[in-house]
CSV table of C-alpha atoms in Angstrom, one decimal:
chain,number,residue,atom,x,y,z
A,1,MET,CA,-30.6,9.2,37.2
A,2,ILE,CA,-32.4,6.0,38.5
A,3,LEU,CA,-31.9,4.4,41.8
A,4,HIS,CA,-31.1,0.6,41.9
A,5,GLU,CA,-30.7,-2.1,44.4
A,6,ASN,CA,-29.4,-5.6,43.4
A,7,ILE,CA,-29.7,-4.6,39.7
A,8,LEU,CA,-30.6,-7.4,37.3
A,9,HIS,CA,-27.8,-8.6,35.0
A,10,HIS,CA,-30.2,-8.7,32.1
A,11,VAL,CA,-32.2,-5.8,30.7
A,12,LEU,CA,-35.9,-6.1,30.4
A,13,PRO,CA,-36.6,-7.4,26.8
A,14,LEU,CA,-39.1,-5.5,24.7
A,15,SER,CA,-41.1,-8.7,24.1
A,16,SER,CA,-42.7,-9.9,27.4
A,17,GLN,CA,-45.8,-11.8,28.0
A,18,THR,CA,-48.1,-9.9,30.4
A,19,ARG,CA,-51.4,-11.1,31.7
A,20,ARG,CA,-53.9,-9.1,33.8
A,21,PRO,CA,-53.5,-10.4,37.3
A,22,THR,CA,-56.4,-11.3,39.6
A,23,SER,CA,-56.3,-10.4,43.3
A,24,THR,CA,-57.5,-11.5,46.6
A,25,SER,CA,-57.0,-10.0,50.1
A,26,ARG,CA,-56.5,-11.2,53.6
A,27,SER,CA,-58.0,-8.7,56.0
A,28,ARG,CA,-56.1,-7.6,59.0
A,29,SER,CA,-57.8,-8.1,62.4
A,30,ARG,CA,-60.5,-5.7,63.6
A,31,GLN,CA,-59.8,-2.4,61.9
A,32,SER,CA,-58.9,-1.2,58.5
A,33,THR,CA,-56.3,1.5,57.4
A,34,PRO,CA,-55.6,3.7,60.4
A,35,PRO,CA,-56.6,7.4,59.9
A,36,LEU,CA,-53.9,9.6,58.5
A,37,SER,CA,-53.9,11.7,61.7
A,38,THR,CA,-52.2,8.9,63.6
A,39,SER,CA,-48.5,9.4,64.4
A,40,ARG,CA,-47.2,6.0,63.5
A,41,ALA,CA,-47.6,3.5,60.7
A,42,PRO,CA,-49.4,0.3,61.2
A,43,SER,CA,-47.3,-2.5,62.7
A,44,PRO,CA,-46.3,-5.3,60.3
A,45,SER,CA,-48.8,-7.7,61.9
A,46,SER,CA,-51.7,-5.3,61.3
A,47,LYS,CA,-51.0,-4.7,57.6
A,48,LEU,CA,-53.3,-6.1,54.9
A,49,GLU,CA,-52.0,-8.8,52.7
A,50,GLN,CA,-53.2,-8.8,49.1
A,51,THR,CA,-52.6,-11.5,46.5
A,52,PHE,CA,-52.3,-11.1,42.7
A,53,HIS,CA,-52.2,-14.1,40.4
A,54,LEU,CA,-51.1,-15.1,36.9
A,55,THR,CA,-52.6,-18.1,35.1
A,56,ALA,CA,-51.5,-19.9,31.9
A,57,GLY,CA,-54.9,-19.5,30.3
A,58,SER,CA,-58.2,-21.5,30.0
A,59,SER,CA,-56.3,-24.8,29.7
A,60,HIS,CA,-54.6,-24.2,33.1
A,61,PRO,CA,-57.0,-22.0,35.1
A,62,SER,CA,-55.0,-22.5,38.4
A,63,PRO,CA,-52.5,-19.7,39.0
A,64,TRP,CA,-48.9,-20.7,38.4
A,65,LEU,CA,-47.4,-17.4,39.6
A,66,SER,CA,-48.6,-15.4,42.6
A,67,LEU,CA,-47.5,-12.1,44.2
A,68,ARG,CA,-48.4,-11.4,47.9
A,69,VAL,CA,-47.8,-8.0,49.3
A,70,LYS,CA,-48.4,-6.4,52.7
A,71,SER,CA,-49.3,-2.7,52.9
A,72,ASN,CA,-51.3,0.0,54.7
A,73,ALA,CA,-54.4,-0.6,52.4
A,74,SER,CA,-57.8,-1.4,53.9
A,75,PRO,CA,-60.0,-4.2,52.6
A,76,SER,CA,-61.9,-1.7,50.4
A,77,HIS,CA,-58.8,-0.7,48.5
A,78,GLN,CA,-58.0,-2.4,45.2
A,79,HIS,CA,-54.3,-1.5,45.3
A,80,PRO,CA,-51.6,-1.6,48.0
A,81,ILE,CA,-50.8,1.7,49.8
A,82,TYR,CA,-47.4,2.8,51.1
A,83,PHE,CA,-46.3,5.9,53.0
A,84,ASP,CA,-42.9,7.6,52.9
A,85,LYS,CA,-40.1,5.4,54.3
A,86,ASP,CA,-42.2,2.3,54.1
A,87,VAL,CA,-40.9,-1.1,53.0
A,88,VAL,CA,-42.5,-2.9,50.0
A,89,GLU,CA,-42.5,-6.5,51.4
A,90,GLY,CA,-44.2,-9.7,50.5
A,91,SER,CA,-43.5,-13.0,48.7
A,92,VAL,CA,-43.5,-14.6,45.3
A,93,HIS,CA,-44.9,-18.1,44.8
A,94,LEU,CA,-44.5,-20.5,41.9
A,95,ASN,CA,-46.7,-23.5,41.3
A,96,LEU,CA,-45.3,-25.6,38.5
A,97,SER,CA,-46.6,-29.1,39.6
A,98,ASP,CA,-48.8,-29.4,36.5
A,99,ASN,CA,-46.5,-27.7,34.1
A,100,PRO,CA,-42.7,-28.1,34.5
A,101,THR,CA,-41.1,-24.9,33.0
A,102,SER,CA,-37.6,-23.7,32.0
A,103,ILE,CA,-36.9,-20.6,34.0
A,104,VAL,CA,-33.5,-18.8,34.4
A,105,GLY,CA,-34.4,-16.0,36.8
A,106,ILE,CA,-37.0,-14.5,39.0
A,107,SER,CA,-36.9,-10.9,40.4
A,108,VAL,CA,-39.1,-8.2,41.9
A,109,ILE,CA,-39.0,-4.7,40.6
A,110,VAL,CA,-40.5,-1.6,42.2
A,111,ARG,CA,-40.9,1.2,39.6
A,112,GLY,CA,-42.0,4.8,39.7
A,113,GLN,CA,-42.6,6.5,36.4
A,114,LEU,CA,-44.1,9.7,35.0
A,115,PHE,CA,-46.4,9.0,32.0
A,116,SER,CA,-47.4,11.4,29.2
A,117,VAL,CA,-49.9,11.0,26.4
A,118,GLY,CA,-48.0,10.0,23.3
A,119,GLY,CA,-44.9,8.7,25.1
A,120,ASP,CA,-43.4,7.8,28.5
A,121,HIS,CA,-40.5,9.2,30.5
A,122,ALA,CA,-37.8,7.0,31.8
A,123,PRO,CA,-38.5,5.7,35.3
A,124,PHE,CA,-37.4,8.0,38.1
A,125,LEU,CA,-37.4,5.1,40.5
A,126,GLU,CA,-36.4,1.6,39.8
A,127,LEU,CA,-35.4,-0.9,42.6
A,128,SER,CA,-35.0,-4.6,41.9
A,129,GLN,CA,-34.3,-7.6,44.0
A,130,THR,CA,-33.2,-10.9,42.5
A,131,LEU,CA,-35.0,-13.7,44.2
A,132,TRP,CA,-33.5,-16.6,42.3
A,133,SER,CA,-31.4,-17.2,39.2
A,134,SER,CA,-30.1,-20.4,37.6
A,135,SER,CA,-26.6,-19.6,38.6
A,136,MET,CA,-27.6,-20.2,42.2
A,137,GLY,CA,-28.5,-23.8,41.6
A,138,HIS,CA,-31.8,-25.5,42.2
A,139,PRO,CA,-34.2,-23.4,44.4
A,140,SER,CA,-34.7,-26.2,46.9
A,141,ASN,CA,-31.0,-26.2,47.7
A,142,ALA,CA,-30.7,-22.4,48.4
A,143,GLY,CA,-27.7,-21.5,50.5
A,144,SER,CA,-25.5,-24.4,49.6
A,145,ARG,CA,-22.7,-24.4,47.1
A,146,GLN,CA,-23.8,-26.0,43.8
A,147,SER,CA,-23.4,-25.8,40.1
A,148,PRO,CA,-25.8,-23.7,37.9
A,149,PHE,CA,-29.2,-25.3,37.3
A,150,THR,CA,-30.0,-26.0,33.7
A,151,GLY,CA,-33.2,-28.1,33.8
A,152,ARG,CA,-36.9,-27.4,34.1
A,153,LEU,CA,-38.4,-26.3,37.4
A,154,SER,CA,-41.2,-28.5,38.7
A,155,GLY,CA,-43.2,-28.3,42.0
A,156,SER,CA,-43.9,-25.3,44.3
A,157,TYR,CA,-41.5,-22.6,45.4
A,158,SER,CA,-41.7,-19.4,47.3
A,159,TRP,CA,-39.4,-16.4,48.0
A,160,PRO,CA,-39.8,-13.5,50.4
A,161,PHE,CA,-38.7,-10.0,49.4
A,162,SER,CA,-38.3,-6.6,51.1
A,163,ILE,CA,-37.5,-3.4,49.2
A,164,PRO,CA,-37.3,-0.1,51.2
A,165,LEU,CA,-38.7,3.0,49.5
A,166,PRO,CA,-36.2,5.9,49.5
A,167,PRO,CA,-37.4,9.3,50.7
A,168,ARG,CA,-35.7,11.1,47.7
A,169,VAL,CA,-34.6,10.4,44.1
A,170,VAL,CA,-32.2,12.1,41.8
A,171,VAL,CA,-33.7,13.4,38.5
A,172,GLY,CA,-31.2,15.0,36.2
A,173,ASN,CA,-29.0,16.9,38.6
A,174,GLN,CA,-31.7,17.5,41.2
A,175,SER,CA,-32.5,15.6,44.3
A,176,VAL,CA,-36.3,15.7,45.0
A,177,PRO,CA,-38.7,14.0,47.4
A,178,LEU,CA,-40.4,10.9,46.0
A,179,PRO,CA,-43.7,12.3,44.6
A,180,PRO,CA,-47.2,10.9,45.5
A,181,THR,CA,-49.3,8.8,43.1
A,182,PHE,CA,-51.1,11.4,41.0
A,183,ALA,CA,-53.5,11.2,38.1
A,184,PRO,CA,-55.1,14.7,37.6
A,185,LYS,CA,-58.2,15.1,35.6
A,186,ALA,CA,-57.9,16.8,32.2
A,187,SER,CA,-54.1,16.4,32.3
A,188,SER,CA,-51.9,14.5,29.9
A,189,THR,CA,-49.3,13.7,32.5
A,190,PHE,CA,-49.6,11.5,35.6
A,191,ILE,CA,-47.4,9.6,38.1
A,192,ASP,CA,-47.8,5.8,38.7
A,193,TYR,CA,-46.0,3.3,40.8
A,194,LYS,CA,-45.9,-0.5,40.1
A,195,ILE,CA,-44.6,-3.7,41.7
A,196,GLN,CA,-43.6,-6.2,39.0
A,197,VAL,CA,-42.5,-9.9,39.2
A,198,LEU,CA,-40.3,-10.7,36.2
A,199,VAL,CA,-39.9,-14.4,35.2
A,200,GLN,CA,-37.0,-14.7,32.8
A,201,ARG,CA,-37.1,-17.5,30.3
A,202,GLY,CA,-33.7,-17.1,28.8
A,203,PRO,CA,-32.4,-16.2,25.3
A,204,LEU,CA,-35.0,-16.2,22.5
A,205,ARG,CA,-37.8,-17.0,25.0
A,206,VAL,CA,-40.7,-14.7,25.9
A,207,ASN,CA,-40.5,-13.5,29.5
A,208,ASN,CA,-43.6,-13.4,31.9
A,209,THR,CA,-44.5,-10.4,34.1
A,210,LEU,CA,-47.0,-10.1,36.9
A,211,THR,CA,-47.7,-6.4,37.6
A,212,THR,CA,-49.8,-4.4,40.0
A,213,SER,CA,-50.0,-0.7,40.6
A,214,PHE,CA,-49.7,0.7,44.2
A,215,VAL,CA,-50.5,4.0,45.8
A,216,TYR,CA,-47.6,6.0,47.3
A,217,LEU,CA,-48.6,8.8,49.7
A,218,PRO,CA,-45.8,10.8,51.6
A,219,ARG,CA,-47.1,11.9,55.0
A,220,LEU,CA,-46.3,15.2,56.7
A,221,ARG,CA,-47.9,16.7,59.8
A,222,ALA,CA,-48.9,20.4,59.9
A,223,PRO,CA,-47.2,22.6,62.5
A,224,ARG,CA,-49.3,23.6,65.6
A,225,PRO,CA,-51.2,26.9,65.5
A,226,SER,CA,-50.6,29.8,67.8
A,227,PRO,CA,-51.2,29.3,71.6
A,228,LEU,CA,-54.3,31.5,71.5
A,229,LEU,CA,-55.8,29.7,68.6
A,230,GLU,CA,-55.1,26.4,70.2
A,231,ALA,CA,-56.7,27.6,73.4
A,232,ALA,CA,-59.9,28.5,71.4
A,233,TYR,CA,-60.0,25.0,70.0
A,234,GLN,CA,-59.5,23.5,73.4
A,235,ASN,CA,-62.2,25.6,75.1
A,236,HIS,CA,-64.6,25.5,72.1
A,237,SER,CA,-64.6,29.3,72.1
A,238,SER,CA,-64.4,31.9,69.3
A,239,ILE,CA,-61.0,32.6,67.9
A,240,LEU,CA,-59.4,36.0,68.2
A,241,GLY,CA,-58.8,38.2,65.2
A,242,PRO,CA,-55.5,39.6,63.9
A,243,SER,CA,-55.6,42.6,66.3
A,244,LEU,CA,-55.6,40.4,69.4
A,245,ASP,CA,-53.5,37.4,68.2
A,246,SER,CA,-50.8,38.8,65.9
A,247,GLU,CA,-48.8,35.6,66.3
A,248,GLY,CA,-51.6,33.5,64.8
A,249,TRP,CA,-52.3,35.4,61.6
A,250,ASP,CA,-50.5,36.3,58.4
A,251,VAL,CA,-51.7,39.8,57.7
A,252,LEU,CA,-51.4,40.9,54.0
A,253,PRO,CA,-51.1,44.5,52.8
A,254,ALA,CA,-54.4,46.1,51.7
A,255,ARG,CA,-55.2,46.2,48.0
A,256,THR,CA,-57.3,48.8,46.2
A,257,VAL,CA,-60.1,47.5,44.0
A,258,PRO,CA,-61.2,50.2,41.6
A,259,GLY,CA,-64.5,49.9,39.6
A,260,VAL,CA,-67.7,51.4,38.5
A,261,ILE,CA,-70.9,51.3,40.6
A,262,PHE,CA,-74.3,51.0,38.9
A,263,GLY,CA,-72.6,51.9,35.6
A,264,ALA,CA,-72.7,55.6,36.6
A,265,ARG,CA,-69.6,56.6,38.5
A,266,LYS,CA,-66.1,55.4,39.4
A,267,THR,CA,-65.3,54.3,43.0
A,268,SER,CA,-63.0,52.0,44.8
A,269,VAL,CA,-62.7,49.9,48.0
A,270,ASP,CA,-59.6,48.9,49.9
A,271,CYS,CA,-59.5,45.2,50.8
A,272,SER,CA,-57.4,43.5,53.5
A,273,LEU,CA,-56.9,39.8,54.0
A,274,SER,CA,-55.4,37.8,56.9
A,275,LEU,CA,-54.9,34.1,57.0
A,276,SER,CA,-54.5,31.9,60.1
A,277,GLN,CA,-51.1,30.4,60.1
A,278,PRO,CA,-49.0,27.9,62.1
A,279,THR,CA,-46.3,29.6,64.2
A,280,ARG,CA,-44.7,26.9,66.2
A,281,PRO,CA,-41.1,25.9,65.3
A,282,VAL,CA,-41.1,23.1,62.7
A,283,ARG,CA,-39.0,20.1,63.4
A,284,ALA,CA,-37.7,17.7,60.7
A,285,GLU,CA,-38.5,14.6,62.7
A,286,ARG,CA,-40.1,11.8,60.8
A,287,ARG,CA,-42.9,9.3,61.5
A,288,TYR,CA,-40.8,6.6,63.2
A,289,SER,CA,-39.8,9.1,66.0
A,290,ASP,CA,-42.5,10.9,68.0
A,291,SER,CA,-43.3,13.4,65.3
A,292,TYR,CA,-43.1,13.9,61.6
A,293,GLU,CA,-44.0,17.5,61.3
A,294,ALA,CA,-43.5,19.2,58.0
A,295,ALA,CA,-39.9,20.3,57.5
A,296,LEU,CA,-41.1,23.2,55.4
A,297,PRO,CA,-41.2,27.0,55.8
A,298,GLN,CA,-43.4,27.8,58.7
A,299,ALA,CA,-46.0,30.0,57.0
A,300,ARG,CA,-49.2,28.7,55.4
A,301,ILE,CA,-49.0,25.0,56.0
A,302,TYR,CA,-52.4,23.4,56.5
A,303,ALA,CA,-53.6,19.8,56.9
A,304,ARG,CA,-56.4,18.1,55.2
A,305,ASP,CA,-59.8,17.9,57.0
A,306,CYS,CA,-58.8,21.1,58.9
A,307,PRO,CA,-60.0,24.7,58.6
A,308,ILE,CA,-58.2,27.8,57.2
A,309,HIS,CA,-59.6,30.8,59.0
A,310,LEU,CA,-59.6,34.2,57.2
A,311,HIS,CA,-60.3,37.8,58.2
A,312,ILE,CA,-61.4,40.4,55.6
A,313,THR,CA,-61.6,44.1,56.0
A,314,LEU,CA,-63.3,46.5,53.5
A,315,GLU,CA,-62.7,50.2,53.7
A,316,SER,CA,-64.0,53.0,51.4
A,317,TYR,CA,-65.1,56.6,51.4
A,318,ASP,CA,-68.1,55.4,49.4
A,319,THR,CA,-70.6,54.2,52.0
A,320,GLN,CA,-73.1,53.2,49.2
A,321,LEU,CA,-70.5,50.8,47.9
A,322,LEU,CA,-69.9,49.3,51.4
A,323,ASP,CA,-73.6,48.9,51.8
A,324,LEU,CA,-73.8,47.1,48.5
A,325,LEU,CA,-71.0,44.7,49.4
A,326,ASN,CA,-71.8,42.0,51.9
A,327,ALA,CA,-70.7,38.5,52.9
A,328,SER,CA,-72.3,36.9,49.9
A,329,SER,CA,-70.3,39.3,47.7
A,330,LEU,CA,-67.0,37.9,49.0
A,331,LYS,CA,-66.1,34.6,47.3
A,332,ILE,CA,-63.4,32.5,49.1
A,333,GLN,CA,-62.1,29.5,47.4
A,334,LEU,CA,-59.2,27.0,47.5
A,335,VAL,CA,-57.9,26.5,43.9
A,336,GLN,CA,-55.9,23.5,42.9
A,337,GLN,CA,-53.2,24.2,40.3
A,338,VAL,CA,-51.6,21.4,38.3
A,339,ARG,CA,-48.6,22.4,36.2
A,340,THR,CA,-46.9,20.3,33.6
A,341,GLN,CA,-43.5,21.2,32.1
A,342,PRO,CA,-42.8,18.6,29.3
A,343,THR,CA,-39.1,18.1,28.4
A,344,THR,CA,-38.3,19.0,24.8
A,345,ASP,CA,-34.9,17.2,24.5
A,346,PRO,CA,-35.5,13.6,23.5
A,347,ALA,CA,-31.9,12.7,24.0
A,348,ALA,CA,-31.9,13.8,27.6
A,349,SER,CA,-34.7,11.4,28.5
A,350,SER,CA,-33.7,8.3,26.5
A,351,SER,CA,-30.1,8.5,27.8
A,352,SER,CA,-31.4,8.3,31.4
A,353,SER,CA,-33.0,4.9,30.9
A,354,SER,CA,-31.5,1.8,32.5
A,355,HIS,CA,-32.8,-0.3,29.6
A,356,PRO,CA,-30.8,0.7,26.5
A,357,HIS,CA,-33.1,-1.3,24.1
A,358,THR,CA,-36.2,0.7,25.3
A,359,VAL,CA,-37.0,4.0,23.5
A,360,HIS,CA,-38.8,6.6,25.7
A,361,ARG,CA,-40.6,9.1,23.4
A,362,LEU,CA,-41.6,12.4,24.9
A,363,TYR,CA,-44.9,14.2,24.5
A,364,LYS,CA,-44.6,17.9,23.9
A,365,ALA,CA,-47.9,19.4,25.3
A,366,ASP,CA,-49.4,22.5,23.8
A,367,ALA,CA,-48.4,25.5,25.9
A,368,SER,CA,-52.0,26.3,26.7
A,369,ASN,CA,-52.4,23.0,28.5
A,370,ASN,CA,-49.4,23.4,30.8
A,371,GLU,CA,-51.4,24.8,33.7
A,372,ILE,CA,-54.8,23.6,34.9
A,373,GLU,CA,-56.7,25.5,37.7
A,374,GLU,CA,-59.8,24.2,39.4
A,375,PRO,CA,-61.6,25.4,42.5
A,376,VAL,CA,-61.8,22.4,44.9
A,377,VAL,CA,-63.3,24.0,48.0
A,378,ILE,CA,-65.7,27.0,48.3
A,379,GLY,CA,-65.5,28.7,51.6
A,380,SER,CA,-68.1,30.4,53.9
A,381,CYS,CA,-68.1,34.1,54.8
A,382,TRP,CA,-70.1,36.0,57.4
A,383,LYS,CA,-70.1,39.5,59.0
A,384,SER,CA,-67.8,39.8,62.0
A,385,PHE,CA,-69.3,40.5,65.4
A,386,SER,CA,-68.2,43.8,67.0
A,387,GLY,CA,-67.0,44.1,70.6
A,388,ALA,CA,-64.0,44.1,72.9
A,389,GLN,CA,-63.7,40.3,72.7
A,390,THR,CA,-63.1,40.4,68.9
A,391,GLY,CA,-61.1,43.6,68.9
A,392,LEU,CA,-63.2,44.8,65.9
A,393,LEU,CA,-65.2,48.0,65.4
A,394,GLN,CA,-67.6,48.3,62.5
A,395,THR,CA,-67.8,51.9,61.2
A,396,SER,CA,-69.5,53.7,58.3
A,397,ASN,CA,-66.3,53.5,56.3
A,398,ARG,CA,-65.0,50.1,57.5
A,399,ARG,CA,-66.6,46.6,57.5
A,400,HIS,CA,-65.1,43.4,58.9
A,401,TYR,CA,-65.9,39.9,57.7
A,402,GLU,CA,-64.7,36.4,58.7
A,403,ALA,CA,-64.4,33.4,56.4
A,404,GLU,CA,-63.3,29.8,56.5
A,405,LEU,CA,-62.2,27.1,54.2
A,406,ILE,CA,-62.4,23.4,55.3
A,407,ILE,CA,-59.8,21.5,53.4
A,408,ARG,CA,-61.3,18.3,51.9
A,409,LYS,CA,-59.7,15.2,53.3
A,410,ASP,CA,-59.5,13.5,49.9
A,411,LEU,CA,-57.2,16.2,48.4
A,412,LYS,CA,-53.7,15.2,47.3
A,413,PRO,CA,-50.9,16.9,49.3
A,414,SER,CA,-48.9,19.6,47.6
A,415,PHE,CA,-45.7,18.5,45.8
A,416,THR,CA,-43.2,19.7,43.2
A,417,PHE,CA,-41.6,17.3,40.8
A,418,PRO,CA,-39.8,17.8,37.5
A,419,SER,CA,-42.4,18.0,34.7
A,420,LEU,CA,-45.4,17.9,37.1
A,421,SER,CA,-46.4,19.8,40.3
A,422,LEU,CA,-49.5,20.3,42.4
A,423,GLN,CA,-50.0,23.5,44.3
A,424,TYR,CA,-52.9,25.3,46.0
A,425,ASN,CA,-53.9,28.9,46.3
A,426,VAL,CA,-56.4,30.7,48.5
A,427,GLN,CA,-58.3,33.2,46.4
A,428,LEU,CA,-60.6,36.1,47.3
A,429,LEU,CA,-62.9,37.5,44.6
A,430,ILE,CA,-65.5,40.3,44.8
A,431,GLU,CA,-68.7,39.4,42.9
A,432,VAL,CA,-71.8,41.6,43.3
A,433,THR,CA,-74.5,43.0,41.0
A,434,GLY,CA,-74.1,46.8,40.6
A,435,PHE,CA,-70.3,47.0,41.0
A,436,VAL,CA,-68.0,46.1,38.2
A,437,PRO,CA,-64.2,46.0,39.1
A,438,LEU,CA,-61.9,47.3,36.4
A,439,GLN,CA,-60.1,44.0,36.4
A,440,LYS,CA,-63.0,41.6,35.8
A,441,GLN,CA,-63.0,38.0,37.0
A,442,ARG,CA,-59.6,38.3,38.6
A,443,PRO,CA,-59.1,37.5,42.3
A,444,VAL,CA,-58.2,40.4,44.6
A,445,PHE,CA,-55.9,38.0,46.4
A,446,SER,CA,-54.4,34.7,45.3
A,447,GLU,CA,-52.1,33.4,48.0
A,448,PRO,CA,-50.1,30.1,47.8
A,449,VAL,CA,-50.6,27.6,50.6
A,450,THR,CA,-49.1,24.1,51.2
A,451,ILE,CA,-51.5,21.2,51.9
A,452,VAL,CA,-50.1,18.2,54.0
A,453,THR,CA,-51.7,15.0,55.0
A,454,ASP,CA,-51.9,15.0,58.8
A,455,ARG,CA,-53.5,17.5,61.2
A,456,PRO,CA,-51.3,19.3,63.8
A,457,ARG,CA,-50.8,17.9,67.3
A,458,GLY,CA,-52.9,19.3,70.1
A,459,PRO,CA,-56.6,20.0,70.2
A,460,LEU,CA,-58.6,19.1,67.2
A,461,PRO,CA,-59.0,22.2,65.0
A,462,SER,CA,-62.7,23.1,64.8
A,463,SER,CA,-64.9,25.1,62.5
A,464,GLN,CA,-66.0,28.6,63.5
A,465,VAL,CA,-68.7,28.9,60.9
A,466,PRO,CA,-72.1,30.0,62.4
A,467,PRO,CA,-74.9,27.5,61.6
A,468,PRO,CA,-76.8,29.8,59.1
A,469,TYR,CA,-73.6,30.2,57.0
A,470,HIS,CA,-72.4,26.6,57.1
A,471,HIS,CA,-71.3,25.2,53.8
A,472,HIS,CA,-70.3,21.6,53.1
A,473,PRO,CA,-67.0,21.7,51.2
A,474,SER,CA,-67.6,18.3,49.6
A,475,SER,CA,-70.5,19.7,47.6
A,476,SER,CA,-68.6,22.7,46.4
A,477,ALA,CA,-66.4,21.2,43.8
A,478,SER,CA,-65.7,17.9,42.0
A,479,ALA,CA,-63.4,15.4,43.7
A,480,SER,CA,-59.7,15.5,43.2
A,481,GLN,CA,-57.9,12.5,41.7
């Protein structure tokens, strides 16, 4: 199902003349796009205005059609940027002084669509606003009663437009949040949003379109951490472990890792993992109130550019194995998981199109390509300090380690959408020369986590990594798209 607003009376013809637009920008005063940790969107007066043009060719180099849009983009961004519940607003300008033209309608269309190699899906979002049609009379006499206009338009005209973005769309029988712009590497499926100006010429005439893509990014704020963890951030002190701050940790059951040491004898180690987790109640308030914290289950929600703290315990009767294992043996990583689920029923897709003359073919991906995993952050790990302050006690049969992942600020937030989803997992692997686990190259733990855009309220979360173990996450993996 596709959402509409002021739907056009004519379908989009298959034959339309499209030229690549050029763009210019008008910078907002003083600062660029506010950081995503702010609690409110930029005011309309502070938004950046970008202009996209369409010319008639080398014989008429001056633009005859222009699209101006205001968004949250900074001057360095090529495309407009909108957050959840934003309004796509701007104006359309016609300059026909040198070339009087027959036009029967002008409209603006906001479209969201999932694309696949070999064919496209029907748009999941399509909002249109008619700016002018010949049935309204001459554009210069807007608002007055008059007969339909049948001549050629000449001169300059402009129309403002304003199209709110909905928070959710209905796809099939399912209501889902509007997904972010997403173009994963090595994937045949991606999500794209466009703003299009449609100039209709009438029957048997080729229409003109001026189109630009825009970036859509739904914003959610992570819940606050436990009071003790927040106090550690505030006082720049060491955080307390699971035994002293049970409210601030998600403690997972221990798992036994059997293997062979030095190729000579069988042995095993019990591994326990705890993850720091938000524990404050999560409210469903949005950005235009005082808060827009994530209205999601409370556990394991983390913000970009913030740390995930981890605690690891190794226990074994085999002290030789424990001596062999150390901080460098414990590999902590954040894995990005892209899943595609192509639809196999062509009739189901084509019937959902609002344009009956447009055929939407479906690409059926090979089953082996339906899931792509990639480590995007490699964490740091170090041996825990013993003592009453930490609540830890190292023994001959038990060793404690701490670890940390700093979530890259350029990662896309988690989302689930029909045919495409983006999820993250925190993984712990044991890799050391001399000990071969029976299940090779498989993580001991792979725990799902949700990544959101904005850090929690309160003190700024800080890294706990000691200087000798510091690792820059941006150098650990390739950038996410």
